[in-house]
Amino acid sequence: MMNIEETKTNIFNDQKPGTSGLRKKVTVFQQEFYTENFVQAIFDAQGDRVVDSTFVVGGDGRYYVKEVVSKIIKIAAANRVGKLIVGRNGIFSTPAISNYIRKYKTNGAIVLTASHNPGGPDNDFGIKFNCENGGPAPDQVTNRIFEITKSLESFKYVPNLIIDIEKEQSTAIQVGDRKFVVEVINPVEDYVVLMKEIFDFPSIKELVHGSAERPKFELIVDCLNGVTGPYAQCIFGTELGVGESSIVHSTPLEDFGGLHPDPNLTYASNLVDTVRKGVYDMGVAFDGDGDRNMIIGKNAFFVNPSDSLAVLADNLELIPYFKKTGIKGFARSMPTGSAVDRVALNKACDIFEVPTGWKYFGNLMDAGRLSLCGEESFGTGSDHIREKDGIWACLAWLNIIAKLGKSIEEVLMDHWKIYGRHFFTRYDYEGCESLPANEVMIEIVSLIQNPKFIGEKLSWGDKTYVVQKADDFSYQDIIDHSLTVNQGLRILFEDGSRIVFRLSGTGSSGATIRLYIESYETNPSTFMMDAQVILKPLINIAINMSKVEEHTGRKFPTVIT
Ligand code: G1P
Ligand code: ZN
């Protein structure tokens, strides 16, 4: 029998979860009791439901995951949790955790990830709480956790409880008068089963192998040394027969091998360079915890995530899962380009616009109102789980290509011919000081608060845009009626173009300014043009009006998508 101890702790006032959980430098989490406090607060926030509950624990394999798993085991045991399901070696992708929670009806999960942020002793760590629907905790829950951290006096743990998480095994321990079980499992198995239920694997297999009618469709997958490695090896390698050399960076590493595991044109440039050589028909990359994806076609033809969402929406019936469930509705986060809105209109389907962050899709899915959703930040997913899902997005594209028999570029061109093209770009000014970043936002607020701003003409070169509406985006959930405010400053123009400014809510320190720009073209001669060229007037208008350089000293953004 093992004993419970209670230790007095000191309070940390900075444990407010952001867009996606609590994210800080590893060194912050390593402070004495910092991690323990947050984990204790998660269990306290459960109230009586914690008694005999089952939680899933795992993460993206980054530095400090294993240490935190062993802390969670000790604290859970002392807080009357009945059972913990732990991914072997602490590995569990975010989408696979969401699936596990739903499939086995567990009470939720503690997900150890800082997603696409770099890893290693000097980089980032994160703790995210997911609820029993499999999705990230909504604001009410994260707020409750935060409130608890501000007055926490002690935490409980079982000091002698040590479990070997390198072996798949189940261990039952007597803790005080209760039984506590830790089950270390293979984190890949159930997820692979789910993917095979959703997609037409035989057709995808034929696509990537080639047939008498069609040459082999060459695919290359880059896991950026994140958690998707073992999933990709099993799904693309074992199940679909993609060669080993086409599944790269597929061993999860604590520091992601020095890579920044964010699948975009800047950080996945190795993949982009490889695909640009013209051998591969498709390249795909995933982020650290496996929920993001980037899709590129032959010669590195870039598929903007907002377009990817629209194309998937338009072709969803080609995927067996949606043939079965029907299409219940679409959604996107506010800054995401509105290409999908046109598909929704065409299909007479609902389309919802929610704040940034996957947690806002959950209620709609639970209420059966939403089948497919996405964000411009390389997140795409469906109601098969309650997280975005990188591997799912890749399989969805492969499934659609297998049925349409076209290249990625042809699919996009055909889409634009029908719907017109929404040009979209995002500028990120990463690692700014907080104060100047706020000044940039205040600059815009003071502009849009002026009643004369509506109707104002903003020009650059020979282009002029008339302001139709400007606000700070807020959202009322149609299911639980909760109101979320301050979700981004929007300037909407009469021709449907948009400028949006937001501060990132996922950084671990400082501030990141995000500038989103969108315009809509119906003239086919523009379709193959570079978004940066088409959007230049709007970009310049946005940069000038925000005085971003004046405030932050930044001449250029750090990342352009
Ligand atoms: C970013 C993305 C957002 C995404 C989140 C978690 O949040 O912009 O779309 O949901 O990461 O992956 P941000 O840093 O902008 O708050
Ligand atoms: Zn992620």
XYZ file of C-alpha atoms and ligand atoms in Angstrom:
578
model
C 0.000 0.000 0.000
C 1.260 3.490 -0.793
C 0.651 6.648 1.149
C -0.583 10.037 0.099
C 1.320 13.141 1.079
C 0.175 16.718 0.979
C 2.752 19.439 0.335
C 2.335 23.142 0.953
C 2.899 25.066 -2.233
C 3.437 28.645 -3.326
C 1.130 30.441 -5.697
C 1.920 31.295 -9.314
C -0.217 33.989 -10.857
C 0.597 33.257 -14.485
C -1.195 29.974 -15.094
C -3.930 31.285 -17.361
C -4.375 28.936 -20.332
C -4.243 30.606 -23.772
C -5.708 29.649 -27.171
C -4.657 26.091 -26.551
C -3.646 25.274 -22.970
C -0.928 26.590 -20.682
C 2.247 27.229 -22.659
C 5.512 28.437 -21.171
C 9.219 27.861 -21.427
C 10.357 24.495 -20.063
C 12.302 26.386 -17.404
C 9.055 27.923 -16.131
C 7.444 24.493 -15.785
C 10.608 23.259 -14.060
C 10.208 25.699 -11.172
C 9.481 23.906 -7.930
C 5.732 23.071 -7.707
C 4.808 24.979 -10.904
C 3.702 21.895 -12.835
C 2.285 20.217 -9.726
C 0.049 23.225 -9.029
C -1.454 23.249 -12.496
C -2.095 19.498 -12.486
C -3.650 19.697 -9.017
C -5.876 22.543 -10.246
C -7.038 20.421 -13.200
C -8.164 17.669 -10.834
C -9.686 20.136 -8.353
C -11.689 21.681 -11.185
C -13.341 18.279 -11.710
C -15.031 18.463 -8.313
C -16.519 15.126 -7.234
C -16.316 13.733 -10.749
C -12.658 13.011 -10.121
C -13.541 10.051 -7.886
C -12.842 6.814 -9.805
C -12.451 8.769 -13.042
C -10.326 7.652 -15.990
C -7.990 10.100 -17.735
C -5.682 9.733 -20.702
C -2.146 11.134 -20.488
C 0.367 11.639 -23.267
C 2.125 14.189 -25.358
C 4.132 15.062 -28.406
C 7.429 13.552 -27.218
C 9.080 16.860 -26.488
C 11.588 17.455 -23.719
C 10.048 17.209 -20.220
C 7.012 15.114 -21.277
C 8.260 12.000 -19.452
C 8.998 13.881 -16.242
C 5.559 15.446 -16.261
C 3.865 12.103 -16.960
C 5.455 10.717 -13.805
C 4.332 13.768 -11.813
C 0.774 13.351 -13.133
C 0.726 9.675 -12.151
C 1.687 10.581 -8.567
C -0.818 13.439 -8.301
C -3.699 11.558 -9.965
C -3.262 8.629 -7.576
C -3.516 10.965 -4.592
C -6.585 12.748 -5.946
C -8.799 9.657 -6.160
C -8.547 9.201 -9.924
C -9.367 5.542 -10.672
C -7.293 4.955 -13.771
C -4.757 6.607 -16.040
C -4.231 5.508 -19.637
C -0.701 6.491 -20.657
C 0.759 6.375 -24.165
C 3.950 4.304 -24.249
C 6.974 6.554 -23.667
C 4.535 9.394 -23.075
C 3.786 9.497 -26.814
C 0.211 10.238 -27.895
C -0.767 12.553 -30.741
C -3.417 15.162 -29.993
C -5.924 13.682 -32.490
C -5.277 10.130 -31.243
C -5.958 11.251 -27.662
C -9.218 12.836 -28.747
C -10.212 9.578 -30.409
C -9.237 7.503 -27.375
C -11.316 9.661 -25.019
C -14.368 9.270 -27.246
C -13.957 5.609 -28.099
C -13.484 4.444 -24.515
C -15.652 7.138 -22.925
C -12.982 8.334 -20.524
C -13.399 11.518 -18.492
C -10.831 13.487 -20.454
C -7.106 13.854 -20.936
C -4.064 15.812 -19.960
C -2.191 16.533 -23.174
C 1.466 17.477 -22.856
C 2.327 19.604 -25.839
C 3.274 23.042 -27.012
C 2.050 21.991 -30.466
C 4.176 23.603 -33.168
C 6.466 25.531 -30.806
C 10.100 24.371 -30.692
C 11.152 21.874 -28.011
C 14.186 21.187 -25.830
C 15.425 22.432 -22.462
C 15.492 26.081 -23.588
C 12.256 25.973 -25.533
C 8.577 25.425 -24.886
C 6.358 23.074 -22.969
C 2.613 22.991 -22.554
C -0.228 21.333 -20.665
C -3.687 21.190 -22.152
C -6.824 19.719 -20.660
C -9.353 17.915 -22.852
C -12.878 17.087 -21.731
C -14.976 13.971 -22.089
C -16.170 14.953 -25.577
C -12.516 14.618 -26.634
C -12.051 18.315 -27.294
C -9.979 21.065 -25.690
C -11.596 22.401 -22.534
C -13.900 25.346 -23.209
C -13.257 28.732 -21.605
C -15.487 28.073 -18.584
C -13.336 25.073 -17.657
C -9.965 26.707 -18.295
C -11.110 29.777 -16.351
C -12.091 27.574 -13.422
C -8.663 25.906 -13.504
C -6.991 29.323 -13.583
C -9.060 30.587 -10.625
C -8.046 27.540 -8.600
C -4.340 28.070 -9.326
C -4.571 31.558 -7.847
C -5.508 30.319 -4.395
C -4.030 26.845 -4.283
C -2.431 26.110 -0.923
C -1.191 22.581 -1.372
C -1.098 19.613 -3.705
C -1.454 15.905 -3.017
C 0.746 13.181 -4.402
C 1.999 9.668 -3.847
C 5.763 10.080 -3.595
C 6.767 6.434 -4.017
C 4.650 5.662 -7.037
C 6.919 5.023 -10.011
C 5.684 3.358 -13.212
C 7.825 2.238 -16.127
C 6.114 3.897 -19.116
C 8.436 2.316 -21.655
C 6.551 -0.987 -21.419
C 2.933 -1.636 -22.384
C 1.487 -2.972 -19.144
C -1.262 -2.504 -16.617
C -0.376 -1.896 -12.967
C -2.827 -1.833 -10.075
C -1.682 -0.128 -6.889
C -3.352 0.161 -3.523
C -3.292 3.855 -2.587
C -4.741 4.462 0.870
C -8.099 2.660 0.811
C -8.525 2.733 -2.970
C -7.238 0.927 -6.013
C -5.446 2.980 -8.666
C -4.581 1.609 -12.100
C -2.054 2.809 -14.657
C -2.329 1.262 -18.091
C 0.501 1.929 -20.528
C -0.794 1.389 -24.047
C 0.181 1.498 -27.709
C -0.940 5.010 -28.716
C -1.158 4.241 -32.446
C -3.498 1.236 -32.715
C -6.940 2.754 -32.148
C -6.162 5.751 -34.321
C -5.230 3.523 -37.275
C -8.496 1.609 -36.873
C -10.393 4.909 -36.975
C -8.651 6.119 -40.140
C -9.423 2.828 -41.878
C -13.084 3.234 -40.968
C -13.234 6.782 -42.347
C -11.345 6.522 -45.632
C -11.283 4.294 -48.672
C -7.896 2.683 -47.984
C -7.994 0.307 -50.988
C -8.431 3.263 -53.396
C -5.674 5.261 -51.700
C -3.421 2.220 -51.830
C -4.036 1.858 -55.544
C -3.295 5.570 -55.997
C 0.084 5.447 -54.272
C 1.042 2.152 -55.956
C -0.145 3.006 -59.436
C -2.226 0.792 -61.705
C -2.565 -0.129 -65.383
C -4.506 3.113 -65.959
C -2.522 5.469 -63.792
C 1.135 5.934 -62.853
C 2.133 5.822 -59.214
C 1.146 8.961 -57.260
C 4.354 9.883 -55.453
C 3.797 10.997 -51.870
C 6.326 12.316 -49.360
C 5.468 12.765 -45.700
C 7.514 14.914 -43.305
C 6.806 14.420 -39.586
C 9.298 17.130 -38.566
C 10.526 14.800 -35.782
C 7.233 15.241 -33.970
C 4.749 12.764 -32.604
C 3.253 11.694 -35.961
C 6.321 9.566 -36.859
C 4.993 6.242 -35.522
C 1.492 6.982 -36.827
C 2.796 7.850 -40.293
C 5.014 4.777 -40.445
C 2.080 2.552 -39.638
C -0.533 4.258 -41.856
C 1.483 5.382 -44.868
C 4.200 2.735 -44.560
C 2.661 -0.525 -43.318
C -0.959 0.023 -44.403
C -0.537 1.920 -47.680
C 2.915 0.738 -48.711
C 4.622 4.112 -49.132
C 8.397 3.529 -49.153
C 10.449 4.199 -46.039
C 12.507 6.896 -47.741
C 9.323 8.885 -48.392
C 8.413 9.121 -44.705
C 11.006 11.491 -43.299
C 11.871 12.866 -39.843
C 9.663 10.133 -38.445
C 11.293 9.481 -35.080
C 9.876 11.703 -32.333
C 12.759 13.648 -30.797
C 12.748 15.684 -27.586
C 14.037 18.768 -29.390
C 12.504 17.850 -32.773
C 16.084 17.502 -33.969
C 16.377 21.268 -33.838
C 13.493 21.668 -36.297
C 10.665 24.076 -35.633
C 7.800 21.587 -35.953
C 5.370 23.942 -37.642
C 4.211 22.790 -41.075
C 4.364 25.975 -43.107
C 6.463 27.233 -46.005
C 9.078 28.712 -43.680
C 9.627 25.931 -41.168
C 8.981 22.975 -43.465
C 11.299 24.378 -46.110
C 13.212 21.072 -46.427
C 10.063 19.430 -47.684
C 9.237 22.341 -49.965
C 12.730 22.202 -51.520
C 12.459 18.449 -52.071
C 9.025 18.632 -53.688
C 10.057 21.599 -55.814
C 12.403 19.248 -57.703
C 9.339 17.765 -59.409
C 9.595 14.086 -58.462
C 6.791 14.015 -55.918
C 3.116 14.619 -56.688
C 2.306 15.591 -53.128
C 4.166 16.623 -50.009
C 2.652 16.822 -46.570
C 4.017 17.921 -43.205
C 2.598 17.741 -39.688
C 3.294 19.726 -36.539
C 4.768 18.555 -33.235
C 1.563 17.068 -31.789
C 0.037 15.977 -35.087
C -2.988 18.227 -35.401
C -1.713 20.579 -38.115
C -0.977 19.822 -41.759
C 0.515 21.476 -44.795
C -0.317 20.139 -48.256
C 1.744 20.938 -51.337
C 1.348 19.600 -54.848
C 3.914 18.781 -57.563
C 6.700 21.357 -57.887
C 5.724 22.622 -54.414
C 2.375 24.040 -55.533
C 1.144 25.464 -52.229
C -2.378 24.729 -51.036
C -3.462 27.511 -48.744
C -5.223 25.972 -45.711
C -8.310 28.118 -46.328
C -8.502 26.678 -49.863
C -7.802 23.200 -48.572
C -10.857 23.503 -46.336
C -13.014 24.668 -49.249
C -11.850 21.870 -51.568
C -12.468 19.228 -48.916
C -15.905 20.713 -48.273
C -16.740 20.571 -51.955
C -15.686 16.928 -52.305
C -16.648 15.516 -48.949
C -19.119 13.022 -50.389
C -16.187 11.126 -51.914
C -15.103 10.037 -48.436
C -16.942 6.952 -47.087
C -17.405 8.406 -43.571
C -19.398 11.379 -44.872
C -21.418 9.205 -47.225
C -22.597 7.519 -44.056
C -23.061 10.528 -41.766
C -24.220 13.083 -44.328
C -22.952 16.658 -44.276
C -24.196 18.571 -41.274
C -22.519 21.921 -41.771
C -19.181 23.670 -42.155
C -17.241 26.108 -39.989
C -14.087 28.166 -39.981
C -12.357 30.436 -37.514
C -12.947 34.127 -38.149
C -9.520 34.984 -39.664
C -9.676 31.962 -42.016
C -10.292 32.849 -45.658
C -13.935 32.577 -46.653
C -13.579 30.243 -49.653
C -15.515 27.571 -47.757
C -18.465 29.961 -47.326
C -19.092 29.815 -51.081
C -19.114 26.017 -51.039
C -21.580 26.089 -48.143
C -23.807 28.459 -50.078
C -23.672 26.233 -53.129
C -24.533 23.134 -51.112
C -27.152 25.006 -49.065
C -25.268 24.000 -45.918
C -24.809 25.925 -42.671
C -21.527 27.776 -42.257
C -20.354 29.007 -38.854
C -17.688 31.621 -38.123
C -16.106 31.128 -34.700
C -13.163 32.652 -32.806
C -9.637 31.336 -33.284
C -9.007 28.016 -31.544
C -10.417 24.546 -32.051
C -12.360 24.593 -28.781
C -15.040 26.753 -30.419
C -16.005 24.000 -32.882
C -16.747 21.429 -30.181
C -20.263 22.450 -29.175
C -21.416 22.622 -32.786
C -20.093 19.142 -33.460
C -21.599 17.734 -30.282
C -24.950 19.191 -31.320
C -24.726 17.504 -34.743
C -24.471 20.806 -36.605
C -20.949 20.500 -37.976
C -19.119 17.958 -40.155
C -16.012 19.771 -41.396
C -14.091 22.772 -40.155
C -10.745 24.430 -40.379
C -8.440 27.291 -39.605
C -6.042 29.218 -41.772
C -3.293 28.135 -39.384
C -2.945 24.737 -41.075
C -5.680 23.079 -39.058
C -8.337 20.945 -40.725
C -10.629 18.345 -39.240
C -14.050 16.859 -38.889
C -16.488 15.539 -36.340
C -14.718 12.151 -36.276
C -12.927 13.581 -33.221
C -12.848 16.955 -31.427
C -9.374 18.123 -32.454
C -7.936 19.111 -35.785
C -6.144 16.222 -37.387
C -3.058 16.373 -39.626
C -2.967 12.770 -40.834
C -6.735 12.834 -41.381
C -6.338 15.887 -43.655
C -3.643 14.150 -45.710
C -5.772 11.017 -46.082
C -8.787 13.160 -47.018
C -6.798 14.728 -49.859
C -5.493 11.334 -50.989
C -8.998 9.859 -50.899
C -10.338 12.734 -53.005
C -7.476 12.616 -55.501
C -7.897 8.847 -55.827
C -11.537 9.409 -56.799
C -11.103 12.495 -58.997
C -7.979 11.297 -60.795
C -6.533 14.819 -60.967
C -3.370 16.446 -59.696
C -3.519 18.783 -56.712
C -3.017 21.796 -58.947
C -5.843 20.679 -61.265
C -8.158 20.206 -58.293
C -7.471 23.774 -57.144
C -7.767 25.285 -60.610
C -11.098 23.557 -61.178
C -12.302 24.757 -57.794
C -11.382 28.385 -58.529
C -13.055 28.186 -61.945
C -16.322 27.341 -60.240
C -16.106 29.506 -57.144
C -13.562 32.227 -57.851
C -10.399 32.535 -55.794
C -10.068 33.952 -52.300
C -6.509 35.198 -52.044
C -5.244 34.963 -48.502
C -2.072 35.713 -46.619
C -0.992 35.927 -43.010
C 1.901 37.999 -41.694
C 3.336 37.001 -38.319
C 5.492 39.360 -36.315
C 6.812 36.853 -33.817
C 8.654 37.540 -30.588
C 7.695 41.218 -30.212
C 7.745 42.935 -26.841
C 4.257 42.935 -25.306
C 3.966 46.688 -24.893
C 4.636 47.746 -28.505
C 2.457 44.876 -29.753
C -0.409 46.242 -27.683
C 0.256 49.700 -29.066
C -0.254 48.356 -32.582
C -3.637 46.995 -31.542
C -4.570 50.269 -29.830
C -3.662 52.091 -33.024
C -6.274 50.069 -34.934
C -8.852 50.273 -32.156
C -8.696 54.054 -32.174
C -9.179 54.048 -35.953
C -12.148 51.729 -36.010
C -13.829 53.374 -33.042
C -14.129 56.577 -35.003
C -17.670 56.562 -36.496
C -16.306 58.328 -39.594
C -14.167 55.275 -40.384
C -17.148 53.510 -41.982
C -17.318 54.635 -45.606
C -13.719 55.813 -45.559
C -11.703 55.143 -48.714
C -8.292 53.550 -48.177
C -5.915 53.537 -51.121
C -2.558 52.196 -52.181
C -1.324 52.657 -55.727
C -4.334 52.625 -58.029
C -6.396 50.424 -55.708
C -9.039 51.892 -53.412
C -11.062 50.037 -50.802
C -14.156 51.395 -49.064
C -14.635 50.446 -45.411
C -17.989 48.750 -44.912
C -17.699 47.511 -41.357
C -15.059 47.459 -38.630
C -15.224 45.822 -35.218
C -13.610 43.713 -32.558
C -14.940 40.238 -33.312
C -17.125 38.642 -30.671
C -18.979 35.373 -30.790
C -21.985 33.959 -29.077
C -22.085 30.181 -29.033
C -25.456 29.069 -30.427
C -25.503 25.996 -28.218
C -24.519 27.182 -24.723
C -24.945 30.922 -25.470
C -21.572 31.780 -23.926
C -20.125 35.029 -25.222
C -16.481 35.399 -26.245
C -15.197 38.915 -26.865
C -12.031 40.612 -28.151
C -11.259 37.989 -30.757
C -9.581 40.150 -33.371
C -9.928 43.549 -35.010
C -11.665 43.300 -38.365
C -11.896 45.791 -41.173
C -14.317 44.621 -43.845
C -14.432 46.355 -47.227
C -17.292 46.771 -49.650
C -15.768 44.423 -52.246
C -15.526 41.586 -49.696
C -11.825 42.109 -48.902
C -10.751 41.951 -45.262
C -7.939 43.016 -42.970
C -7.755 41.361 -39.542
C -5.357 42.002 -36.665
C -4.997 39.710 -33.648
C -2.483 38.953 -30.958
C -1.486 35.325 -30.703
C -2.695 33.403 -27.668
C -0.276 30.497 -27.932
C 3.115 32.083 -27.369
C 5.171 31.229 -24.307
C 6.617 34.724 -23.849
C 6.459 38.176 -25.463
C 3.826 38.766 -28.129
C 3.114 37.793 -31.717
C 1.073 40.079 -33.950
C -0.891 38.335 -36.663
C -2.130 40.221 -39.678
C -4.584 38.413 -41.957
C -5.453 39.715 -45.416
C -8.027 38.420 -47.856
C -9.455 39.458 -51.207
C -11.681 37.790 -53.767
C -11.135 37.519 -57.535
C -13.330 36.035 -60.245
C -11.134 36.786 -63.244
C -9.431 33.479 -64.227
C -6.339 35.345 -65.450
C -5.537 36.131 -61.801
C -5.927 32.586 -60.473
C -2.320 31.515 -60.936
C -0.938 34.782 -59.644
C 1.053 35.029 -56.468
C -1.133 35.977 -53.487
C 1.580 38.412 -52.344
C 1.252 40.321 -55.604
C -2.544 40.407 -55.635
C -2.733 41.393 -51.965
C 0.083 43.946 -51.960
C -2.182 47.036 -51.862
C -4.157 45.709 -48.908
C -1.010 44.563 -47.131
C 0.488 48.016 -47.452
C -2.698 49.690 -46.274
C -2.730 47.425 -43.214
C 0.934 48.011 -42.422
C 0.534 51.766 -42.730
C -2.599 52.050 -40.649
C -1.199 49.943 -37.807
C 2.161 51.735 -37.739
C 3.619 48.323 -36.983
C 7.156 49.335 -37.898
C 6.995 52.514 -35.837
C 5.807 50.659 -32.746
C 7.781 47.419 -32.947
C 10.774 48.359 -35.063
C 9.898 45.464 -37.386
C 10.327 46.213 -41.062
C 9.244 42.696 -42.032
C 7.231 39.878 -40.509
C 9.082 36.748 -39.351
C 6.726 34.396 -41.199
C 4.570 34.948 -44.258
C 1.994 32.374 -45.196
C -2.664 29.563 -33.233
C -3.516 29.614 -34.475
C -4.889 29.078 -34.176
C -4.776 27.667 -33.590
C -3.844 27.678 -32.402
C -3.596 26.277 -31.874
O -3.233 30.368 -32.241
O -3.592 30.924 -34.986
O -5.651 29.073 -35.354
O -6.029 27.198 -33.190
O -2.596 28.237 -32.772
O -3.008 25.452 -32.838
P -2.726 31.854 -31.929
O -1.253 31.756 -31.661
O -2.999 32.633 -33.179
O -3.547 32.277 -30.754
Zn -0.563 21.329 -32.876
